[in-house]
Tab-separated table of C-alpha atoms in Angstrom:
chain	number	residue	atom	x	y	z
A	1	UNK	CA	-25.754	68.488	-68.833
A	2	UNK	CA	-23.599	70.459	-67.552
A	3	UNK	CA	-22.827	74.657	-68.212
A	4	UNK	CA	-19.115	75.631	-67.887
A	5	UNK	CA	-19.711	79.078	-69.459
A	6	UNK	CA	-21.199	82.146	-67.703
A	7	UNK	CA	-24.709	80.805	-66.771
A	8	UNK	CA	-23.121	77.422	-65.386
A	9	UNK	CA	-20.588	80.187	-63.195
A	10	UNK	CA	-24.074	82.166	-61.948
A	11	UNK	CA	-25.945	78.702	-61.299
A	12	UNK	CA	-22.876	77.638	-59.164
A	13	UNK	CA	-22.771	81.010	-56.822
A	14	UNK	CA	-26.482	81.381	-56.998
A	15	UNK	CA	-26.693	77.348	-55.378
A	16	UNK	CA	-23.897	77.476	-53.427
A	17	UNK	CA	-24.621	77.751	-49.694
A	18	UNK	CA	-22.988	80.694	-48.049
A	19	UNK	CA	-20.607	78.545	-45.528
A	20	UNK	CA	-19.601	77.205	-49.079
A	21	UNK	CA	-15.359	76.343	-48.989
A	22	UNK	CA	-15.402	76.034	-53.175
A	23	UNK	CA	-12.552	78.194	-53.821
A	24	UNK	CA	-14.191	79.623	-57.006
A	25	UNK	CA	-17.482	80.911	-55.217
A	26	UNK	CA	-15.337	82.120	-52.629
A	27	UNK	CA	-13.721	83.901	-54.732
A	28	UNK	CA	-16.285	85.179	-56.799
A	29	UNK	CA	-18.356	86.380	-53.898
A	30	UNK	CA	-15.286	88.622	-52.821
A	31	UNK	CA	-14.958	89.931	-55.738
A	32	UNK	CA	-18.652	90.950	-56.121
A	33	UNK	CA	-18.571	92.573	-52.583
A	34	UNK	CA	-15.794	94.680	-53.828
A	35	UNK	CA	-17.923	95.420	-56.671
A	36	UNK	CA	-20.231	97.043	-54.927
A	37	UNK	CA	-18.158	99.164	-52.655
A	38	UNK	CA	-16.808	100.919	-55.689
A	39	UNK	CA	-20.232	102.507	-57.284
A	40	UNK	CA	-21.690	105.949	-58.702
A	41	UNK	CA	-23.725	105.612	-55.664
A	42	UNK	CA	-20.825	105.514	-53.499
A	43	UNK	CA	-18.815	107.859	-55.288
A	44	UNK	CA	-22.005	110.124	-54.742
A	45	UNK	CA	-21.704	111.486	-58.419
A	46	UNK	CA	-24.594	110.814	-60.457
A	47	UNK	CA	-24.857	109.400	-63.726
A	48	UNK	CA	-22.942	108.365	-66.553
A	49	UNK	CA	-20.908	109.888	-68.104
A	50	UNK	CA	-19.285	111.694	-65.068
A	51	UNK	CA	-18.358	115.136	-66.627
A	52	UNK	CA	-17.579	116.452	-63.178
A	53	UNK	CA	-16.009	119.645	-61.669
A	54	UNK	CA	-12.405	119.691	-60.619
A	55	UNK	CA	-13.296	120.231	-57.155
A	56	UNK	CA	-15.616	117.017	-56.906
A	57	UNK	CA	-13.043	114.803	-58.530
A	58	UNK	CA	-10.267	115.929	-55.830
A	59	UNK	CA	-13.077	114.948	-53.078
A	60	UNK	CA	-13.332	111.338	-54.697
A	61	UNK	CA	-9.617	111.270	-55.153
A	62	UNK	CA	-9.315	112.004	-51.360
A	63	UNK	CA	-11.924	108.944	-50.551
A	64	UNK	CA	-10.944	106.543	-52.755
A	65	UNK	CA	-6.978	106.836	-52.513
A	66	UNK	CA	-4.850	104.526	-51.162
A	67	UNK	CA	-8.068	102.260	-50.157
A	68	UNK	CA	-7.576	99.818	-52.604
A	69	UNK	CA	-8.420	101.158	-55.380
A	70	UNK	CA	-6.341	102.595	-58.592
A	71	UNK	CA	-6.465	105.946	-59.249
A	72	UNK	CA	-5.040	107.070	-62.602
A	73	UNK	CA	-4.982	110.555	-63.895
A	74	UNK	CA	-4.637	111.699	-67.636
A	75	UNK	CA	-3.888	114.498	-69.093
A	76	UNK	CA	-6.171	114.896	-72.131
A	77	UNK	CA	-6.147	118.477	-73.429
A	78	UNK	CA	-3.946	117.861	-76.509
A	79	UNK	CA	-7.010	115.560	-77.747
A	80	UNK	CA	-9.235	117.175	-80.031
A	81	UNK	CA	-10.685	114.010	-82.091
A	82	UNK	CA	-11.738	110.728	-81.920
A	83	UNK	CA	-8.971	108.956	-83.286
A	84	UNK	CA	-6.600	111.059	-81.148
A	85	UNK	CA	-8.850	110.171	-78.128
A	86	UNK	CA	-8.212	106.517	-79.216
A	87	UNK	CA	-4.593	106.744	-79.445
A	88	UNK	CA	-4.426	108.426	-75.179
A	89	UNK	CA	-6.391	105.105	-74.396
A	90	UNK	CA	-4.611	102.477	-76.274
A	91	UNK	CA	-1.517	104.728	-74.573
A	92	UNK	CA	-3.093	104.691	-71.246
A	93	UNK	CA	-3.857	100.646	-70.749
A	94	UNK	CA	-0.559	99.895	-73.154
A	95	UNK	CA	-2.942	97.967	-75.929
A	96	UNK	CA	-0.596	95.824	-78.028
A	97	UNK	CA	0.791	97.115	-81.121
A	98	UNK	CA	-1.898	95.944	-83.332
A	99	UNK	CA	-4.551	97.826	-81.801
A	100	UNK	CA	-5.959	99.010	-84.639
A	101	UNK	CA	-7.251	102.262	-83.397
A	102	UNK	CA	-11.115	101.861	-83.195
A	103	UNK	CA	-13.422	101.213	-80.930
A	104	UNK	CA	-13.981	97.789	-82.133
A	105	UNK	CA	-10.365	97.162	-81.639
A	106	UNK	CA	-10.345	98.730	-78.642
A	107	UNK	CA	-13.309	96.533	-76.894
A	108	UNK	CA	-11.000	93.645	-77.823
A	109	UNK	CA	-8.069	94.730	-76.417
A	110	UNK	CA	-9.835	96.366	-73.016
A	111	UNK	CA	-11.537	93.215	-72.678
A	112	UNK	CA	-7.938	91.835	-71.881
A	113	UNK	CA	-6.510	94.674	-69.666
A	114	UNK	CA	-9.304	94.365	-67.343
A	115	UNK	CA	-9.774	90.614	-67.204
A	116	UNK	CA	-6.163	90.986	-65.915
A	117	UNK	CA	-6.681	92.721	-62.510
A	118	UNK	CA	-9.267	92.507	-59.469
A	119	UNK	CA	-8.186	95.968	-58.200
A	120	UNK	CA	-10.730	98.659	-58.766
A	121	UNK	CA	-9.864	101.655	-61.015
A	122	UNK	CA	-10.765	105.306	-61.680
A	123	UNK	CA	-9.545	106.610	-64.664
A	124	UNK	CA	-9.582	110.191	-64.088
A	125	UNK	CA	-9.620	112.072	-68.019
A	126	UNK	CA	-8.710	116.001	-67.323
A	127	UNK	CA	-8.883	118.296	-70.116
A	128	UNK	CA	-11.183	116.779	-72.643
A	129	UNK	CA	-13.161	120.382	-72.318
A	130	UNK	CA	-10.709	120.971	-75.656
A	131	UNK	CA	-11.850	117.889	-77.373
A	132	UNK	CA	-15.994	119.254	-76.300
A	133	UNK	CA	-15.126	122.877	-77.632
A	134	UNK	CA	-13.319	121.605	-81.021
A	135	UNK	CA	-15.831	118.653	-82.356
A	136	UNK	CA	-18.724	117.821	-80.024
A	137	UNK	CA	-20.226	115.504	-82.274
A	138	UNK	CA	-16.920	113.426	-82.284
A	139	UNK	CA	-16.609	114.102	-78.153
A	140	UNK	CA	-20.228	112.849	-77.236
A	141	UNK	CA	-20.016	109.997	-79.722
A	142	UNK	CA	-16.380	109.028	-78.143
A	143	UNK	CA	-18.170	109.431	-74.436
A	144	UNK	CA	-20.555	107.257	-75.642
A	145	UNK	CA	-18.361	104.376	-77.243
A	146	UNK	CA	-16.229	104.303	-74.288
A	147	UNK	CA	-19.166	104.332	-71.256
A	148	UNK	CA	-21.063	101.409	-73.301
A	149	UNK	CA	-17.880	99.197	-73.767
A	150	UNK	CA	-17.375	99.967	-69.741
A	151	UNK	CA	-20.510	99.294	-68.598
A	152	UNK	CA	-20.889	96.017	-71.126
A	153	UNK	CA	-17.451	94.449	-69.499
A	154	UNK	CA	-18.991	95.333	-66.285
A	155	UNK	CA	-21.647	93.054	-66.867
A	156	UNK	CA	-19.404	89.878	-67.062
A	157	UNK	CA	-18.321	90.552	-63.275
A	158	UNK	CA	-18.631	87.328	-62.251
A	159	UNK	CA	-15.466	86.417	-64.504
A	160	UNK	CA	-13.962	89.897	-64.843
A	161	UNK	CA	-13.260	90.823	-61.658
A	162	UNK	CA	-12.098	94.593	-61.975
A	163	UNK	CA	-14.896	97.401	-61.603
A	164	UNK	CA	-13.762	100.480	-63.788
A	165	UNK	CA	-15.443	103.853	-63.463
A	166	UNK	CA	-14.109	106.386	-66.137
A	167	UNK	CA	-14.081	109.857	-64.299
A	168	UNK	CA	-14.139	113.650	-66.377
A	169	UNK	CA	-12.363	116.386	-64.175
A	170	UNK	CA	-12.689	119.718	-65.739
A	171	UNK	CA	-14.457	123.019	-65.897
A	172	UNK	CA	-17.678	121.989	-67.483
A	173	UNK	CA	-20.977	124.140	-67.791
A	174	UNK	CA	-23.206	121.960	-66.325
């Protein structure tokens, strides 16, 4: 019997020999190599989340731009809750109009915006120092929410192609 879903796509790559000319596991194997070129370990940051200094970010933004890979940069320091941190996002990837303004909602609609494009992408979030200062509870639960529905889409990279590393620019006490 055979497995079209996600275990049937890893059987195929993980069988396939590597002179293969199957378009898909061509494909797919390109896309995984560009996977890995865009990591923390490359970026030479750490861990999740990356709350990093101003200076490091403009040192990534130096290496990674304009070598195929997205850089976008938001301005963040009007948000000072969740549901206004929701709102930037839904903003930032232009969620539909029914986005529904939760984090459910928003794994849905993400889902979708990154399934769409291969291209790699740092989303750089300045000013959410505001947002730490005002509600922390609210900041470090919204860090949260968004890091684990990154990192869970970046598990399907086999059929979403696009590697997304959320960034934090500002002047953290670290």
């Amino acid at each position: 019997m055979e497995d079209n879903g996600a275990r049937g796509k890893w059987a195929l790559l993980r069988s396939a020999p590597a002179d293969t000319d199957d378009p898909y596991v061509v494909a797919a194997r390109r896309r995984l190599a560009r996977w890995e070129d865009l990591g923390a370990a490359s970026l030479n940051i750490g861990q999740r989340p990356f709350l990093i200094k101003e200076e490091e970010y403009r040192r990534i933004r130096g290496e990674f731009g304009g070598a195929g890979v997205d850089l976008l940069e938001v301005d963040a320091t009007n948000v000072v809750t969740e549901h206004k941190f929701l709102v930037l996002l839904g903003k930032i990837y232009k969620f539909p109009e029914y986005y529904g303004e939760n984090w459910d909602a928003f794994l849905d609609c993400y889902a979708d915006v990154v399934e769409a494009d291969e291209t790699p992408l740092i989303l750089a979030i300045f000013g959410l120092s505001n947002f730490c200062e005002s509600n922390f509870r609210e900041f470090l639960r919204s860090l949260y929410e968004l890091e684990s529905i990154t990192e869970s889409i970046s598990l399907f990279r086999s059929v979403i192609p696009r590697r997304v590393i959320n960034v934090y620019p500002g002047n953290w006490s670290l």
